[in-house]
XYZ file of C-alpha atoms in Angstrom:
537
model
C -31.756 -139.097 65.968
C -29.644 -141.953 64.662
C -26.242 -142.431 66.254
C -23.283 -143.516 64.186
C -20.577 -145.623 65.793
C -17.171 -146.506 64.454
C -17.556 -150.020 63.101
C -14.261 -151.314 64.487
C -12.751 -150.467 67.818
C -9.005 -149.775 67.727
C -6.094 -148.533 69.727
C -2.510 -147.624 69.101
C -1.648 -151.241 69.728
C -4.144 -152.611 67.244
C -3.776 -149.846 64.623
C -0.896 -151.618 62.895
C -3.234 -154.471 62.087
C -5.175 -152.154 59.772
C -2.735 -150.734 57.192
C -3.750 -147.391 55.644
C -4.716 -147.729 52.011
C -3.539 -144.829 49.812
C -6.152 -143.405 47.500
C -4.929 -141.437 44.385
C -7.343 -138.570 45.107
C -6.008 -138.213 48.657
C -2.445 -138.108 47.309
C -3.350 -135.240 44.933
C -5.025 -133.275 47.752
C -1.960 -133.728 49.984
C 0.445 -132.522 47.241
C -1.776 -129.491 46.507
C -1.774 -128.577 50.209
C 2.045 -128.766 50.405
C 2.447 -126.662 47.258
C 0.035 -124.012 48.502
C 1.886 -123.904 51.844
C 5.238 -123.403 50.067
C 3.769 -120.692 47.817
C 2.312 -118.841 50.807
C 5.678 -118.931 52.596
C 7.443 -117.583 49.526
C 5.016 -114.658 49.376
C 5.142 -113.786 53.075
C 8.886 -114.217 53.711
C 10.029 -111.033 51.842
C 7.471 -108.980 53.749
C 8.634 -110.351 57.064
C 12.311 -109.713 56.419
C 11.847 -106.421 54.580
C 11.579 -104.448 57.809
C 11.573 -101.074 56.038
C 8.346 -101.714 54.161
C 6.589 -104.146 56.497
C 7.483 -103.205 60.049
C 8.191 -99.478 59.850
C 6.836 -97.961 56.659
C 3.168 -98.624 57.210
C 1.794 -95.271 58.357
C -1.098 -95.107 60.748
C -4.318 -93.498 59.685
C -4.356 -89.774 60.453
C -7.521 -87.764 59.715
C -6.971 -84.902 57.270
C -8.564 -81.613 58.312
C -7.803 -79.541 55.224
C -5.642 -79.113 52.151
C -2.762 -76.722 52.905
C 0.604 -75.410 51.725
C 4.159 -75.784 53.046
C 7.277 -73.700 52.367
C 10.623 -75.496 52.267
C 13.432 -73.283 53.615
C 16.247 -75.783 53.097
C 16.997 -79.469 52.650
C 20.305 -81.084 53.648
C 21.776 -84.447 52.697
C 24.355 -86.021 55.029
C 26.329 -88.992 53.652
C 27.650 -89.366 57.213
C 26.394 -87.617 60.358
C 27.305 -87.909 64.037
C 23.680 -87.726 65.108
C 21.398 -88.116 62.074
C 22.914 -91.366 60.853
C 24.204 -92.303 57.415
C 22.555 -90.990 54.237
C 20.321 -88.700 56.255
C 17.930 -86.075 54.901
C 16.762 -83.112 57.009
C 14.218 -80.659 55.544
C 13.375 -77.360 57.271
C 9.815 -76.252 56.533
C 7.130 -73.838 57.635
C 4.002 -75.972 57.670
C 0.362 -75.335 58.498
C 0.045 -77.427 61.628
C -3.756 -77.547 61.267
C -3.491 -79.854 58.280
C -4.180 -82.706 60.716
C -5.163 -82.760 64.424
C -1.530 -83.321 65.502
C 0.967 -82.374 62.818
C 3.733 -84.629 64.160
C 1.429 -87.651 63.651
C 1.285 -86.996 59.924
C 3.635 -89.033 57.745
C 5.473 -87.808 54.652
C 7.017 -90.134 52.085
C 10.584 -89.332 51.045
C 12.277 -90.867 47.989
C 16.016 -90.768 47.413
C 17.517 -91.808 44.082
C 20.951 -92.616 42.731
C 21.340 -93.659 39.077
C 18.674 -96.376 38.690
C 18.220 -97.160 42.382
C 15.400 -95.554 44.326
C 14.574 -95.923 48.021
C 11.367 -94.742 49.667
C 11.074 -93.951 53.363
C 8.427 -92.636 55.719
C 9.867 -89.520 57.351
C 9.421 -88.390 60.932
C 8.088 -84.919 61.726
C 9.097 -82.798 64.731
C 8.401 -79.216 65.725
C 9.794 -76.697 68.195
C 6.503 -74.824 68.476
C 3.715 -75.576 70.922
C 0.970 -77.569 69.257
C -1.750 -75.686 71.118
C -0.574 -72.128 70.431
C -2.477 -69.677 68.265
C -0.023 -69.510 65.350
C -1.319 -71.671 62.524
C 2.095 -72.117 60.909
C 5.043 -73.758 62.635
C 8.567 -74.884 62.007
C 8.362 -78.572 61.098
C 11.537 -80.591 60.600
C 11.239 -83.565 58.232
C 13.825 -86.333 58.751
C 14.562 -89.614 56.994
C 17.472 -91.846 55.969
C 17.757 -92.759 52.295
C 20.505 -94.332 50.190
C 24.177 -93.676 49.596
C 25.240 -91.194 46.932
C 21.767 -89.678 46.678
C 21.455 -87.374 43.655
C 17.699 -86.798 43.594
C 15.291 -86.027 46.447
C 11.520 -86.302 46.083
C 8.455 -85.951 48.297
C 5.496 -88.170 47.476
C 1.837 -88.099 48.490
C -1.030 -90.044 46.981
C 1.042 -91.125 44.015
C 2.095 -87.552 43.150
C 5.800 -86.744 43.530
C 7.752 -83.496 43.480
C 11.511 -83.136 43.252
C 13.027 -80.601 45.643
C 16.548 -79.160 45.690
C 18.947 -80.142 48.456
C 22.441 -79.127 49.527
C 25.321 -80.397 51.602
C 26.023 -79.119 55.134
C 29.320 -77.491 56.016
C 32.119 -79.812 57.046
C 34.552 -77.050 58.037
C 34.200 -73.656 59.709
C 36.523 -70.739 60.591
C 36.089 -71.347 64.333
C 34.972 -74.245 66.565
C 32.077 -72.080 67.792
C 29.441 -70.439 65.597
C 26.801 -67.924 66.712
C 23.546 -68.126 64.750
C 21.981 -64.645 64.732
C 18.208 -64.243 64.355
C 16.958 -62.837 61.022
C 17.406 -59.078 60.738
C 14.681 -56.960 59.182
C 14.738 -53.216 58.538
C 18.049 -53.285 60.391
C 19.874 -49.980 60.780
C 21.701 -50.163 64.134
C 25.131 -51.033 62.764
C 26.802 -50.232 66.098
C 25.211 -53.390 67.533
C 26.739 -55.479 64.774
C 30.217 -54.075 65.455
C 29.871 -54.857 69.166
C 28.656 -58.411 68.527
C 31.201 -59.128 65.807
C 34.324 -57.888 67.566
C 33.535 -59.365 70.975
C 32.608 -62.713 69.404
C 35.812 -62.665 67.372
C 37.955 -61.917 70.417
C 36.639 -64.989 72.221
C 36.667 -67.376 69.283
C 33.234 -67.469 67.637
C 32.246 -67.086 63.992
C 29.068 -65.061 63.371
C 26.449 -66.420 60.973
C 23.876 -63.764 60.146
C 20.429 -64.161 58.550
C 19.132 -61.056 56.756
C 15.620 -60.215 55.569
C 16.276 -56.521 55.000
C 18.604 -53.781 56.186
C 19.710 -50.285 55.293
C 21.922 -50.470 52.202
C 25.016 -48.838 53.702
C 24.797 -51.160 56.736
C 24.600 -54.120 54.354
C 27.692 -52.879 52.533
C 29.520 -52.631 55.872
C 28.701 -56.264 56.665
C 29.757 -57.346 53.173
C 33.200 -55.851 53.789
C 33.461 -57.883 56.994
C 32.358 -60.945 55.050
C 35.246 -60.401 52.625
C 37.560 -60.592 55.635
C 36.035 -63.949 56.599
C 34.668 -62.581 59.889
C 30.948 -63.089 59.216
C 28.716 -65.227 56.998
C 25.558 -63.695 55.516
C 22.529 -65.799 54.622
C 19.401 -64.388 52.909
C 16.303 -65.170 54.971
C 13.371 -65.245 52.584
C 9.815 -64.092 52.970
C 7.509 -67.100 52.558
C 5.652 -67.127 49.248
C 3.293 -69.617 47.600
C 3.526 -68.591 43.922
C 0.884 -70.988 42.538
C -2.070 -72.253 44.560
C -5.331 -73.956 43.689
C -7.452 -71.970 46.121
C -7.401 -69.506 49.031
C -4.952 -70.090 51.856
C -3.948 -68.558 55.170
C -1.075 -66.076 54.714
C 1.929 -67.695 56.451
C 4.139 -64.698 57.296
C 1.443 -63.175 59.516
C 0.603 -66.450 61.180
C 3.957 -67.785 62.353
C 5.696 -66.858 65.594
C 8.205 -63.988 65.397
C 9.000 -64.258 61.663
C 9.830 -67.922 62.306
C 13.144 -67.390 64.038
C 12.996 -71.059 65.017
C 13.307 -72.127 61.371
C 16.391 -69.931 60.871
C 18.081 -71.266 64.011
C 17.238 -74.829 62.999
C 18.693 -74.237 59.540
C 21.874 -72.908 61.152
C 22.246 -75.929 63.446
C 21.778 -78.303 60.514
C 24.215 -76.310 58.375
C 27.037 -76.390 60.943
C 26.272 -79.560 62.928
C 29.144 -81.536 61.360
C 31.612 -78.621 61.328
C 31.733 -77.028 64.797
C 31.850 -78.029 68.448
C 29.254 -75.536 69.714
C 26.382 -73.498 68.283
C 24.936 -70.418 70.004
C 21.360 -69.208 69.431
C 21.414 -65.400 69.712
C 19.874 -62.091 68.746
C 22.191 -59.408 67.427
C 22.078 -57.464 70.700
C 22.841 -60.518 72.890
C 26.475 -60.222 73.968
C 28.132 -63.115 75.791
C 31.544 -62.671 77.401
C 33.279 -65.729 78.919
C 33.651 -65.709 82.685
C 37.013 -66.920 83.999
C 37.882 -68.332 80.579
C 39.814 -66.956 77.652
C 37.455 -68.301 74.980
C 33.917 -69.565 74.440
C 35.267 -73.014 73.656
C 37.081 -73.152 76.989
C 34.022 -72.056 78.953
C 31.596 -74.362 77.149
C 33.864 -77.399 77.492
C 34.360 -76.598 81.174
C 30.612 -76.311 81.809
C 29.662 -79.434 79.879
C 32.434 -81.290 81.692
C 32.084 -84.355 79.491
C 28.566 -85.031 80.799
C 26.067 -86.885 78.597
C 23.192 -85.534 80.666
C 23.526 -81.860 79.638
C 21.471 -80.983 76.581
C 22.391 -77.288 76.467
C 23.963 -74.472 78.440
C 21.199 -71.990 79.184
C 22.410 -68.430 79.843
C 20.046 -65.876 81.344
C 19.690 -62.407 79.794
C 19.978 -59.185 81.781
C 18.680 -56.009 80.128
C 20.976 -52.987 79.826
C 20.682 -49.564 78.293
C 23.749 -47.866 76.890
C 24.970 -45.299 74.405
C 26.099 -45.260 70.801
C 27.718 -42.621 68.618
C 27.001 -41.899 64.960
C 30.567 -41.523 63.690
C 32.152 -44.711 62.322
C 35.682 -43.605 63.148
C 34.713 -42.923 66.780
C 33.348 -46.386 67.580
C 34.452 -47.806 70.923
C 33.342 -51.043 72.561
C 34.823 -49.694 75.801
C 32.495 -46.682 75.693
C 29.452 -48.896 75.056
C 30.308 -51.244 77.952
C 31.402 -48.558 80.431
C 28.298 -46.433 79.789
C 25.896 -49.337 80.269
C 23.299 -49.215 83.008
C 21.477 -52.335 84.125
C 17.680 -52.252 83.886
C 15.343 -53.988 86.357
C 13.912 -56.218 83.623
C 15.164 -59.561 82.317
C 14.546 -61.454 79.126
C 14.299 -65.156 78.421
C 17.700 -66.759 78.127
C 19.534 -68.280 75.174
C 21.104 -71.684 74.543
C 24.586 -72.797 73.550
C 24.594 -76.394 72.392
C 26.639 -79.295 71.146
C 25.125 -79.669 67.655
C 25.397 -83.470 67.681
C 22.766 -83.434 70.448
C 20.391 -81.140 68.583
C 18.629 -81.156 65.237
C 16.442 -78.107 65.816
C 15.860 -75.193 68.170
C 13.238 -72.684 69.199
C 14.146 -68.992 69.568
C 15.557 -69.481 73.079
C 16.182 -73.217 73.507
C 15.088 -76.541 72.091
C 11.728 -77.666 73.366
C 12.682 -81.201 72.378
C 15.721 -81.345 74.655
C 14.468 -81.672 78.220
C 13.516 -85.074 79.634
C 13.584 -86.633 76.198
C 14.821 -90.247 76.272
C 18.029 -90.507 74.246
C 19.726 -93.674 73.004
C 23.362 -93.214 72.026
C 24.180 -96.769 70.942
C 22.123 -99.430 69.094
C 22.423 -101.839 72.026
C 21.492 -99.355 74.766
C 18.498 -100.557 76.796
C 18.230 -97.742 79.355
C 17.823 -94.250 77.851
C 19.533 -91.085 79.044
C 17.317 -88.139 79.969
C 19.084 -84.878 79.236
C 18.295 -81.443 80.665
C 19.428 -77.880 80.090
C 22.058 -76.606 82.500
C 21.157 -73.185 83.896
C 24.317 -71.088 84.043
C 24.641 -69.554 87.514
C 27.936 -67.721 87.129
C 27.581 -66.015 83.772
C 24.860 -64.231 81.840
C 24.159 -62.408 78.593
C 24.750 -58.654 78.355
C 21.557 -57.701 76.502
C 21.827 -54.246 74.916
C 18.082 -53.644 74.972
C 18.284 -49.903 74.394
C 21.091 -47.963 72.702
C 20.687 -44.187 72.719
C 22.484 -41.922 70.277
C 24.678 -39.410 72.033
C 27.157 -36.751 71.120
C 30.840 -37.604 71.317
C 31.393 -34.830 73.844
C 28.915 -36.465 76.249
C 30.541 -39.872 76.304
C 31.843 -40.416 79.826
C 34.444 -42.906 80.991
C 32.470 -45.035 83.419
C 33.161 -48.352 85.081
C 32.756 -51.830 83.651
C 29.506 -53.314 85.041
C 29.501 -56.563 86.980
C 28.699 -59.850 85.337
C 24.895 -60.328 85.234
C 25.321 -63.976 86.201
C 27.192 -63.868 89.501
C 26.796 -60.099 90.135
C 30.353 -60.083 91.522
C 33.006 -60.425 88.865
C 33.729 -57.732 86.291
C 31.867 -58.268 83.023
C 35.022 -57.952 80.929
C 38.595 -56.978 81.694
C 39.965 -53.569 80.753
C 42.830 -55.284 78.936
C 40.456 -57.235 76.727
C 38.444 -54.096 75.977
C 41.630 -52.373 74.900
C 42.566 -55.274 72.620
C 39.102 -55.333 71.043
C 39.057 -51.584 70.412
C 42.511 -51.612 68.854
C 41.619 -54.398 66.430
C 38.284 -52.794 65.538
C 39.983 -49.463 64.842
C 42.475 -51.104 62.481
C 39.590 -52.589 60.463
C 37.375 -49.487 60.476
C 40.203 -47.307 59.194
C 40.843 -49.588 56.210
C 40.000 -47.830 52.965
C 36.880 -49.754 51.780
C 35.203 -49.558 55.211
C 36.220 -45.983 56.044
C 34.605 -44.918 52.739
C 31.204 -45.983 54.111
C 31.339 -43.545 57.028
C 29.350 -40.784 55.336
C 26.526 -43.114 54.230
C 25.810 -45.028 57.447
C 22.660 -43.991 59.367
C 23.291 -41.135 61.807
C 19.808 -41.240 63.362
C 17.261 -43.903 64.259
C 14.373 -44.198 61.815
C 13.189 -47.819 61.787
C 14.185 -48.768 65.339
C 11.467 -46.707 67.117
C 8.806 -48.038 64.722
C 9.834 -51.654 65.235
C 10.240 -51.267 68.993
C 6.723 -49.803 69.316
C 5.275 -52.544 67.143
C 6.971 -55.257 69.203
C 5.892 -53.593 72.427
C 2.257 -53.378 71.327
C 2.093 -56.917 69.944
C 4.273 -58.753 72.438
C 6.330 -57.087 75.176
C 3.416 -55.216 76.761
C 1.335 -58.395 76.883
C 4.227 -60.357 78.323
C 5.122 -57.789 80.990
C 1.485 -57.443 82.090
C 1.153 -61.237 82.178
C -1.733 -61.172 79.681
C 0.110 -63.060 76.932
C -1.626 -66.379 76.301
C -0.089 -68.683 73.718
C -3.409 -70.171 72.705
C -4.974 -66.727 72.177
C -2.251 -64.570 70.603
C 0.162 -65.384 67.781
C 3.227 -63.263 68.556
C 4.106 -61.729 65.226
C 5.345 -58.328 64.078
C 4.925 -58.847 60.347
C 2.119 -56.296 60.270
C 4.439 -53.482 61.334
C 4.084 -50.663 58.826
C 7.553 -49.742 57.606
C 7.635 -46.673 55.386
C 10.608 -46.135 53.106
C 13.044 -43.535 54.370
C 13.947 -40.865 51.844
C 17.617 -40.978 50.904
C 18.261 -44.173 52.858
C 17.610 -47.159 50.539
C 17.354 -50.729 51.805
C 18.644 -54.090 50.677
C 16.164 -56.985 50.802
C 16.478 -60.729 50.339
C 14.817 -62.284 47.312
C 14.932 -65.457 45.232
C 13.290 -67.391 42.431
C 10.185 -69.004 43.945
C 8.758 -72.352 42.829
C 5.558 -74.295 43.407
C 5.219 -78.044 43.098
C 2.196 -79.795 41.586
C -1.024 -79.838 43.623
C -0.716 -82.595 46.223
C -3.168 -83.720 48.874
C -3.192 -82.689 51.615
C 0.032 -80.631 51.366
C 1.396 -78.794 48.346
C 5.074 -77.875 48.615
C 6.794 -74.609 47.647
C 10.455 -73.546 47.738
C 12.954 -71.033 46.408
C 16.271 -71.190 44.568
C 19.074 -68.779 43.688
C 18.616 -66.513 46.703
C 20.118 -63.040 46.391
C 19.899 -59.508 47.796
C 17.912 -56.898 45.904
C 17.875 -53.094 46.048
C 14.424 -52.899 44.421
C 12.173 -54.063 47.272
C 13.141 -51.686 50.049
C 12.767 -52.336 53.773
C 9.288 -53.810 53.537
C 8.987 -57.183 55.191
């Protein structure tokens, strides 16, 4: 093989003796290289500095398991939010979590528009339900930040977009504390409502009530209280997919406990900018402050300014007590003083600062414990918050209320607080004040006129209690309830219509978006209460 050697030896010292001769072709090649380098920089620079589209908005590949449907309960737009950021969108949905292997890995594109400006974002998905449980449908919260003055909200997938309605959250409330009550269905025990409402009012909480269905006269009673500004009523809708392009799994029978988590999440999002504290409660969960004159005082005392407390977790002690059928004879004192504590307990409930929460499960937020939180943009070490278990106070859970004759109502003693088992649950003076105020309202003409129509016996309660016991409580108490085997749901309860006792049911105008892969979206507008459906779920 022939070896080629450089014909002239040179060094840095001798190089100057051999001046470089410029060739026109070499000059053209050099200019073309510089131009191509400049053009490449001009193309890449916008991508580098456009962090939204280049750094954050490129979704990772997630395998699609099936085409499914999602129901949108509500969508909120926050121009300013203490915790969601500016121009935030929060969408409460019930979504088939088996759309992809892990539903929170799936990305949804959100578009916000104002006049001619449009901004697209990849939203984050979170859920309060366990990803490995048996229920196919779960609460999924969709969050993103769009543009100022947003007037149009769209969801996009595969080039197909659908516009969805949105609303503003509340920025004022009657009280600094709001209690979000789980959705009521086939509700008839109006005595429980009176107990919850008047005790909550005495200690400074506003009651926000979700209603699927209830006996008509009971609904009219609540409407009169709503006119007084003492309660807010929100229709809680049955999930419907009006138009589909194929068979689908029925959502109402395959979501945990009628999706209470979605209702509580909606309530937190609705009031998060308006109140200091939000309580997650069932109608029969009664909380009475211990060594405080109001809920606000107790909650502020227990939080104590700490950034490490995610929620105040109150345990629930089961009680059985009495109730009477006559409206004019109602007495909170009689209900409390005839209560007997049962040996059983129920899972507790949370009371939260809404700026630290965006969602909640039925009893607490599963996203709250040991989750790293960053409160400022420059924070390098996260805070890990935890629930605070309340040792000195507990919830008075009226698990069973038995109808009794007025002549059999005895004047017993106030039970001890179920938290510390020492102090009195409530003072006699406060009971007297509550009863006097309740009596003044119940004797007002529009409410007193309802006395003859309110249920005097229990019709739906025994049916619902048996259904819940068979599908849930019995399994739980015998320690045979397995989340990955059983979807706890009472939607299959058979509820016959009671003769002479009509029901009021929530309803709305339902809409379906265009077919989208893998998720088609459905929603409702113009929610109202109807007397034509009855107490069916």
